[in-house]
Coordinates of C-alpha atoms in Angstrom, one line a residue:
M456 CA 24.9 -11.2 -1.9
K457 CA 23.2 -10.6 -5.2
R458 CA 20.9 -13.5 -4.8
N459 CA 19.8 -12.4 -1.3
R460 CA 19.2 -8.9 -2.5
N461 CA 17.1 -10.4 -5.4
W462 CA 15.0 -12.5 -3.0
N463 CA 14.3 -9.4 -0.9
Q464 CA 13.2 -7.5 -3.9
A465 CA 11.2 -10.5 -5.2
F466 CA 9.2 -10.5 -1.9
Q467 CA 8.6 -6.7 -2.3
I468 CA 7.2 -7.3 -5.9
A469 CA 5.1 -10.1 -4.5
A470 CA 3.8 -7.8 -1.8
V471 CA 2.9 -5.1 -4.3
Y472 CA 1.3 -7.7 -6.6
I473 CA -0.9 -9.1 -3.7
G474 CA -1.6 -5.7 -2.3
T475 CA -2.8 -4.4 -5.7
V476 CA -5.1 -7.4 -6.3
V477 CA -6.4 -7.7 -2.7
G478 CA -8.6 -4.6 -2.7
A479 CA -11.9 -3.7 -1.2
G480 CA -13.8 -6.7 -2.7
F481 CA -11.1 -9.2 -2.0
A482 CA -10.3 -8.1 1.6
T483 CA -13.9 -7.8 2.7
G484 CA -14.8 -11.1 1.1
K485 CA -17.6 -9.7 -1.1
E486 CA -15.7 -10.2 -4.3
I487 CA -14.8 -13.8 -3.4
V488 CA -18.4 -14.5 -2.6
E489 CA -19.6 -13.0 -5.9
F490 CA -17.1 -15.1 -8.0
F491 CA -16.5 -18.3 -6.0
S492 CA -17.9 -19.1 -2.6
R493 CA -21.6 -18.9 -3.5
F494 CA -21.0 -21.8 -5.9
G495 CA -19.8 -24.1 -3.0
F496 CA -17.4 -26.9 -4.0
F497 CA -17.4 -25.7 -7.7
G498 CA -16.2 -22.4 -6.4
F499 CA -13.2 -24.1 -4.8
I500 CA -12.2 -25.8 -8.1
S501 CA -12.5 -22.4 -9.8
I502 CA -10.2 -20.9 -7.2
L503 CA -7.4 -23.5 -7.9
M504 CA -7.7 -22.6 -11.6
S505 CA -7.6 -18.9 -10.9
G506 CA -4.5 -19.3 -8.7
Y507 CA -2.7 -21.1 -11.5
L508 CA -3.5 -18.2 -13.8
F509 CA -2.3 -15.6 -11.3
I510 CA 1.0 -17.4 -11.0
M511 CA 1.7 -18.0 -14.7
I512 CA 0.1 -15.0 -16.4
G513 CA 0.9 -12.5 -13.7
S514 CA 4.6 -13.4 -13.8
K515 CA 4.5 -13.3 -17.6
L516 CA 2.9 -9.8 -17.6
M517 CA 5.6 -8.3 -15.4
R518 CA 8.5 -10.0 -17.2
M519 CA 7.2 -8.9 -20.6
A520 CA 6.7 -5.3 -19.4
A521 CA 10.3 -5.1 -18.1
Q522 CA 11.7 -6.7 -21.3
I523 CA 10.0 -4.1 -23.6
D524 CA 10.7 -1.3 -21.0
A525 CA 7.1 -0.3 -20.9
K526 CA 6.7 2.9 -18.7
S527 CA 2.9 2.5 -18.4
Y528 CA 0.1 0.1 -19.3
Q529 CA -0.6 2.2 -22.4
E530 CA 2.8 1.2 -23.8
F531 CA 2.3 -2.4 -22.7
N532 CA -1.1 -2.7 -24.4
E533 CA 0.4 -1.1 -27.6
H534 CA 2.9 -4.0 -27.6
L535 CA 0.1 -6.6 -27.2
F536 CA -2.6 -5.2 -29.4
G537 CA -0.9 -2.9 -31.9
K538 CA -1.0 0.9 -32.1
W539 CA -4.7 1.7 -33.0
P540 CA -6.5 -1.1 -31.2
S541 CA -4.6 -0.4 -28.0
K542 CA -6.0 3.2 -28.0
I543 CA -9.5 1.7 -27.5
I544 CA -8.3 -0.8 -24.9
N545 CA -6.4 2.0 -23.0
F546 CA -9.4 4.3 -23.0
S547 CA -11.6 1.4 -21.6
M548 CA -8.9 0.7 -19.0
L549 CA -9.0 4.3 -17.9
F550 CA -12.7 4.2 -17.2
M551 CA -12.4 0.8 -15.5
L552 CA -9.7 1.9 -13.2
I553 CA -11.7 5.0 -12.2
G554 CA -14.7 2.6 -11.6
V555 CA -12.6 0.3 -9.4
S556 CA -11.2 3.3 -7.5
A557 CA -14.8 4.3 -6.8
V558 CA -15.6 0.7 -5.6
M559 CA -12.5 1.0 -3.3
L560 CA -13.7 4.3 -1.8
A561 CA -17.2 2.9 -1.4
G562 CA -15.6 -0.1 0.4
A563 CA -13.8 2.2 2.8
G564 CA -17.1 4.0 3.4
A565 CA -18.8 0.6 4.0
V566 CA -16.2 -0.4 6.6
F567 CA -16.8 2.8 8.6
E568 CA -20.6 2.6 8.2
E569 CA -21.2 -1.2 8.7
Q570 CA -18.5 -2.0 11.2
L571 CA -17.7 1.3 13.1
G572 CA -21.2 2.9 13.0
L573 CA -19.7 6.1 11.5
P574 CA -20.9 8.1 8.5
K575 CA -19.8 6.6 5.2
N576 CA -18.1 9.9 4.1
V577 CA -15.7 9.8 7.1
G578 CA -14.1 6.6 5.7
V579 CA -14.1 8.0 2.1
F580 CA -12.5 11.4 2.9
L581 CA -10.0 9.9 5.3
T582 CA -8.9 7.5 2.6
I583 CA -8.5 10.3 0.1
F584 CA -6.5 12.4 2.6
L585 CA -4.1 9.5 3.4
S586 CA -3.7 8.6 -0.3
Y587 CA -2.5 12.1 -1.0
L588 CA 0.2 11.7 1.6
V589 CA 1.5 8.4 0.2
M590 CA 1.3 9.7 -3.4
L591 CA 3.7 12.5 -2.5
V592 CA 6.3 9.8 -1.6
G593 CA 5.8 7.9 -4.9
T594 CA 6.7 4.2 -5.6
K595 CA 8.6 3.9 -2.3
G596 CA 5.4 4.7 -0.4
L597 CA 3.6 2.0 -2.4
F598 CA 6.2 -0.6 -1.6
A599 CA 6.3 0.4 2.1
V600 CA 2.5 0.2 2.7
N601 CA 2.1 -3.1 0.8
T602 CA 5.1 -4.7 2.5
F603 CA 3.6 -3.9 5.9
V604 CA -0.1 -4.7 5.3
V605 CA 0.0 -7.8 3.1
P606 CA 1.8 -10.3 5.6
I607 CA -0.8 -9.2 8.2
M608 CA -3.7 -9.9 5.8
I609 CA -2.3 -13.4 5.0
S610 CA -1.9 -14.1 8.7
F611 CA -5.5 -13.2 9.5
S612 CA -6.8 -15.2 6.6
L613 CA -5.0 -18.3 7.8
I614 CA -6.2 -17.8 11.4
L615 CA -9.8 -17.6 10.3
M616 CA -9.3 -20.6 8.0
F617 CA -7.9 -22.8 10.8
L618 CA -10.8 -21.8 13.1
S619 CA -13.3 -22.6 10.3
V620 CA -11.8 -26.0 9.4
Q621 CA -12.1 -27.1 13.0
M622 CA -15.9 -26.5 13.0
P623 CA -17.9 -29.8 13.1
N624 CA -19.8 -29.3 9.8
F625 CA -16.9 -27.9 7.8
L626 CA -16.5 -30.9 5.4
D627 CA -20.3 -31.0 4.6
Q628 CA -20.2 -27.2 3.8
F629 CA -17.0 -27.6 1.8
L630 CA -18.5 -30.4 -0.5
F631 CA -21.9 -28.8 -0.7
I632 CA -23.0 -27.4 -4.1
P633 CA -25.8 -24.9 -3.6
H634 CA -28.4 -24.2 -6.3
A635 CA -27.6 -21.1 -8.3
T636 CA -29.6 -19.8 -11.2
D637 CA -26.4 -18.6 -12.8
G638 CA -24.3 -21.6 -12.0
W639 CA -22.7 -21.5 -15.5
K640 CA -20.7 -18.5 -14.2
S641 CA -18.6 -20.8 -12.0
V642 CA -17.1 -22.3 -15.2
I643 CA -15.9 -18.9 -16.5
A644 CA -15.3 -17.4 -13.1
P645 CA -11.5 -18.3 -12.9
F646 CA -10.9 -16.7 -16.3
S647 CA -13.0 -13.6 -15.8
Y648 CA -11.7 -13.1 -12.2
A649 CA -8.0 -13.5 -13.2
A650 CA -8.6 -11.3 -16.3
L651 CA -10.3 -8.6 -14.2
N652 CA -7.6 -8.4 -11.6
L653 CA -4.6 -8.7 -13.9
G654 CA -6.1 -6.3 -16.4
L655 CA -6.6 -3.7 -13.7
A656 CA -3.4 -4.5 -11.8
Q657 CA -1.2 -3.9 -14.9
A658 CA -1.6 -0.1 -14.1
V659 CA 0.7 -0.8 -11.1
L660 CA 2.6 -3.9 -12.1
V661 CA 3.9 -2.6 -15.5
P662 CA 5.7 0.5 -14.1
V663 CA 6.9 -1.4 -11.0
A664 CA 8.4 -4.3 -13.1
T665 CA 10.1 -1.8 -15.5
E666 CA 11.7 0.0 -12.6
V667 CA 13.1 -3.3 -11.2
K668 CA 14.2 -4.7 -14.6
D669 CA 16.0 -7.9 -13.3
D670 CA 14.1 -10.8 -15.0
W671 CA 15.0 -13.4 -12.2
T672 CA 13.6 -11.1 -9.5
I673 CA 10.5 -10.2 -11.4
K674 CA 9.8 -13.9 -12.3
W675 CA 10.0 -15.0 -8.6
G676 CA 8.1 -11.9 -7.5
G677 CA 5.2 -12.9 -9.8
I678 CA 5.4 -16.6 -8.7
L679 CA 5.4 -15.7 -5.0
G680 CA 2.7 -13.1 -5.5
G681 CA 0.5 -15.6 -7.4
L682 CA 1.0 -18.2 -4.7
G683 CA 0.1 -15.7 -2.0
L684 CA -3.1 -14.7 -3.8
T685 CA -4.0 -18.4 -4.2
L686 CA -3.4 -19.0 -0.5
I687 CA -5.6 -16.1 0.6
L688 CA -8.4 -17.1 -1.9
I689 CA -8.4 -20.7 -0.5
A690 CA -8.3 -19.5 3.1
S691 CA -11.1 -16.9 2.6
H692 CA -13.2 -19.5 0.7
F693 CA -12.9 -22.0 3.6
T694 CA -14.0 -19.3 6.0
L695 CA -16.8 -17.8 3.9
I696 CA -18.6 -21.1 3.2
M697 CA -19.2 -21.4 7.0
L698 CA -21.3 -18.2 7.1
P699 CA -25.0 -18.7 6.6
N700 CA -26.6 -16.4 4.0
L701 CA -23.1 -15.2 3.0
E702 CA -24.5 -13.1 0.1
L703 CA -26.4 -10.8 2.4
Y704 CA -23.4 -9.0 3.9
E705 CA -21.3 -6.1 2.6
I706 CA -18.3 -7.2 4.6
P707 CA -18.7 -10.9 5.3
M708 CA -15.1 -11.5 6.5
A709 CA -15.6 -9.0 9.4
I710 CA -18.9 -10.7 10.5
I711 CA -17.0 -14.1 10.6
M712 CA -14.1 -12.6 12.6
K713 CA -16.6 -11.1 15.1
N714 CA -18.1 -14.5 15.6
L715 CA -15.0 -16.7 15.6
A716 CA -12.2 -14.5 17.0
P717 CA -13.7 -11.4 18.6
F718 CA -10.4 -10.5 20.3
F719 CA -8.9 -9.9 16.8
Y720 CA -11.9 -8.1 15.4
W721 CA -10.7 -4.5 15.7
I722 CA -7.2 -5.3 14.3
F723 CA -8.9 -7.2 11.5
I724 CA -11.0 -4.1 10.6
L725 CA -7.8 -2.1 10.5
V726 CA -6.2 -4.7 8.2
I727 CA -9.3 -4.7 5.8
Y728 CA -9.1 -0.9 5.7
G729 CA -5.3 -1.2 5.0
E730 CA -5.9 -3.5 2.1
I731 CA -8.6 -1.2 0.6
F732 CA -6.2 1.7 1.1
T733 CA -3.3 0.0 -0.7
S734 CA -5.6 -0.7 -3.7
V735 CA -6.7 2.9 -3.8
I736 CA -3.1 4.0 -3.8
G737 CA -2.2 1.5 -6.5
N738 CA -5.1 2.5 -8.8
V739 CA -4.5 6.2 -8.4
F740 CA -0.7 5.7 -9.0
G741 CA -1.5 3.8 -12.2
L742 CA -4.1 6.4 -13.4
D743 CA -1.8 9.3 -12.7
R744 CA 0.9 7.6 -14.8
Q745 CA -1.6 7.1 -17.6
L746 CA -3.0 10.6 -17.6
K747 CA 0.6 11.9 -17.9
Q748 CA 0.8 10.0 -21.2
Y749 CA -2.0 12.2 -22.6
M750 CA -1.1 15.6 -21.0
P751 CA 1.8 17.0 -18.9
I752 CA -0.2 17.9 -15.8
P753 CA 1.1 18.1 -12.2
T754 CA 0.6 15.0 -10.1
M755 CA -1.6 16.7 -7.5
M756 CA -3.9 18.1 -10.2
S757 CA -4.4 14.7 -11.8
V758 CA -4.8 12.9 -8.4
T759 CA -7.4 15.5 -7.4
A760 CA -9.4 15.0 -10.7
I761 CA -9.2 11.2 -10.2
F762 CA -10.5 11.4 -6.6
L763 CA -13.3 13.8 -7.6
V764 CA -14.7 11.5 -10.3
S765 CA -14.2 8.4 -8.1
Y766 CA -15.9 10.0 -5.1
L767 CA -19.0 10.9 -7.2
I768 CA -19.3 7.3 -8.4
S769 CA -18.7 5.9 -4.9
L770 CA -21.9 7.6 -3.7
V771 CA -23.7 4.5 -5.1
N772 CA -24.0 1.5 -2.6
Y773 CA -20.7 -0.5 -2.3
G774 CA -22.4 -4.0 -2.8
T775 CA -24.3 -2.7 -5.8
L776 CA -21.2 -1.2 -7.4
L777 CA -19.1 -4.4 -6.9
S778 CA -21.7 -6.9 -8.0
H779 CA -22.4 -5.0 -11.3
L780 CA -19.1 -3.4 -12.2
Y781 CA -16.6 -6.3 -11.4
P782 CA -18.2 -9.1 -13.5
L783 CA -18.7 -6.6 -16.4
F784 CA -15.0 -5.5 -16.2
G785 CA -13.9 -9.1 -16.0
Y786 CA -15.6 -9.9 -19.4
I787 CA -14.1 -6.8 -20.9
C788 CA -10.6 -7.7 -19.7
M789 CA -10.9 -11.2 -21.2
T790 CA -9.6 -9.9 -24.6
F791 CA -6.4 -8.5 -22.9
F792 CA -6.0 -11.7 -20.9
I793 CA -6.3 -14.1 -23.9
L794 CA -3.8 -12.0 -25.9
L795 CA -1.3 -11.9 -23.1
W796 CA -1.7 -15.7 -22.6
I797 CA -1.0 -16.5 -26.3
K798 CA 1.7 -13.8 -26.9
P799 CA 5.1 -15.5 -27.3
F800 CA 7.7 -14.5 -24.7
E801 CA 11.3 -15.5 -24.6
P802 CA 13.2 -14.0 -21.6
K803 CA 16.6 -12.5 -22.3
L804 CA 19.4 -14.4 -20.6
T805 CA 20.8 -12.4 -17.7
E806 CA 23.6 -13.0 -15.3

């Protein structure tokens, strides 16, 4: 009975892990284009390396957080970096999480504007309102939303992949290596991409792992989550390489769905929005926890402040925000990533 219960909880952790990483850029395809697909076959090699890092380092991050009983990423970074250096890292993380929350809100606005023909602010304000509702429920709300949306997202990614693979010129496109003036970025992409996502995801993964505590459950949650992320990355890449001029679109995955499987299009738009929504919740959840470390303020007050700042930044174009902020954040997170990689970890033996 215990092992069954652990598997259920491991799948829940995996769903939260995937749901936190698969945000606006990931779900829309824009982030995958920026880091991988625009490099063609080299991008695929980078994805495999990135997937390995998600499995190994993501699992290590959560297990270490649970073992030291870290309540927030502030405490976790103090363990990694030491007391004073961690203050600089945590302050940087605070700004990065707000920046990413702004990208998520801009992504929600882009879905409503590009795909639904509605004003951008309709998507932004609806997302803020729904986030308030889930934040009132707390961690249970985070688990519930992710457990529902993530399996649907994986299913749609696989459907699009199967349709793309059957196209006559798929192999040519898969092996093609396009000219890129910044082709050197394909070499560091798996590291900066994994560093970016794990660095930012720790805001959610650290408190979640600490609440679960059981090492076996957390380990398998991390492994399953990393495998799920790798699968979605590969499926999305196989799909995106079949789209001509893939760098021109804000939401390339929706364009492909409209062309290949129009009967699923509206459901897919809802799923993309659901993934953006889960990431907004995850980021705000982590930011709220972090702000409480500095000052004892009510949750609704801190959430309101977070959304106000995020909204002002989100007024910038979604594609512009993502293409400039995400690579920059990736390089900043490399320090965290390398230290986490080399930090010794010996799990405690549990029953």
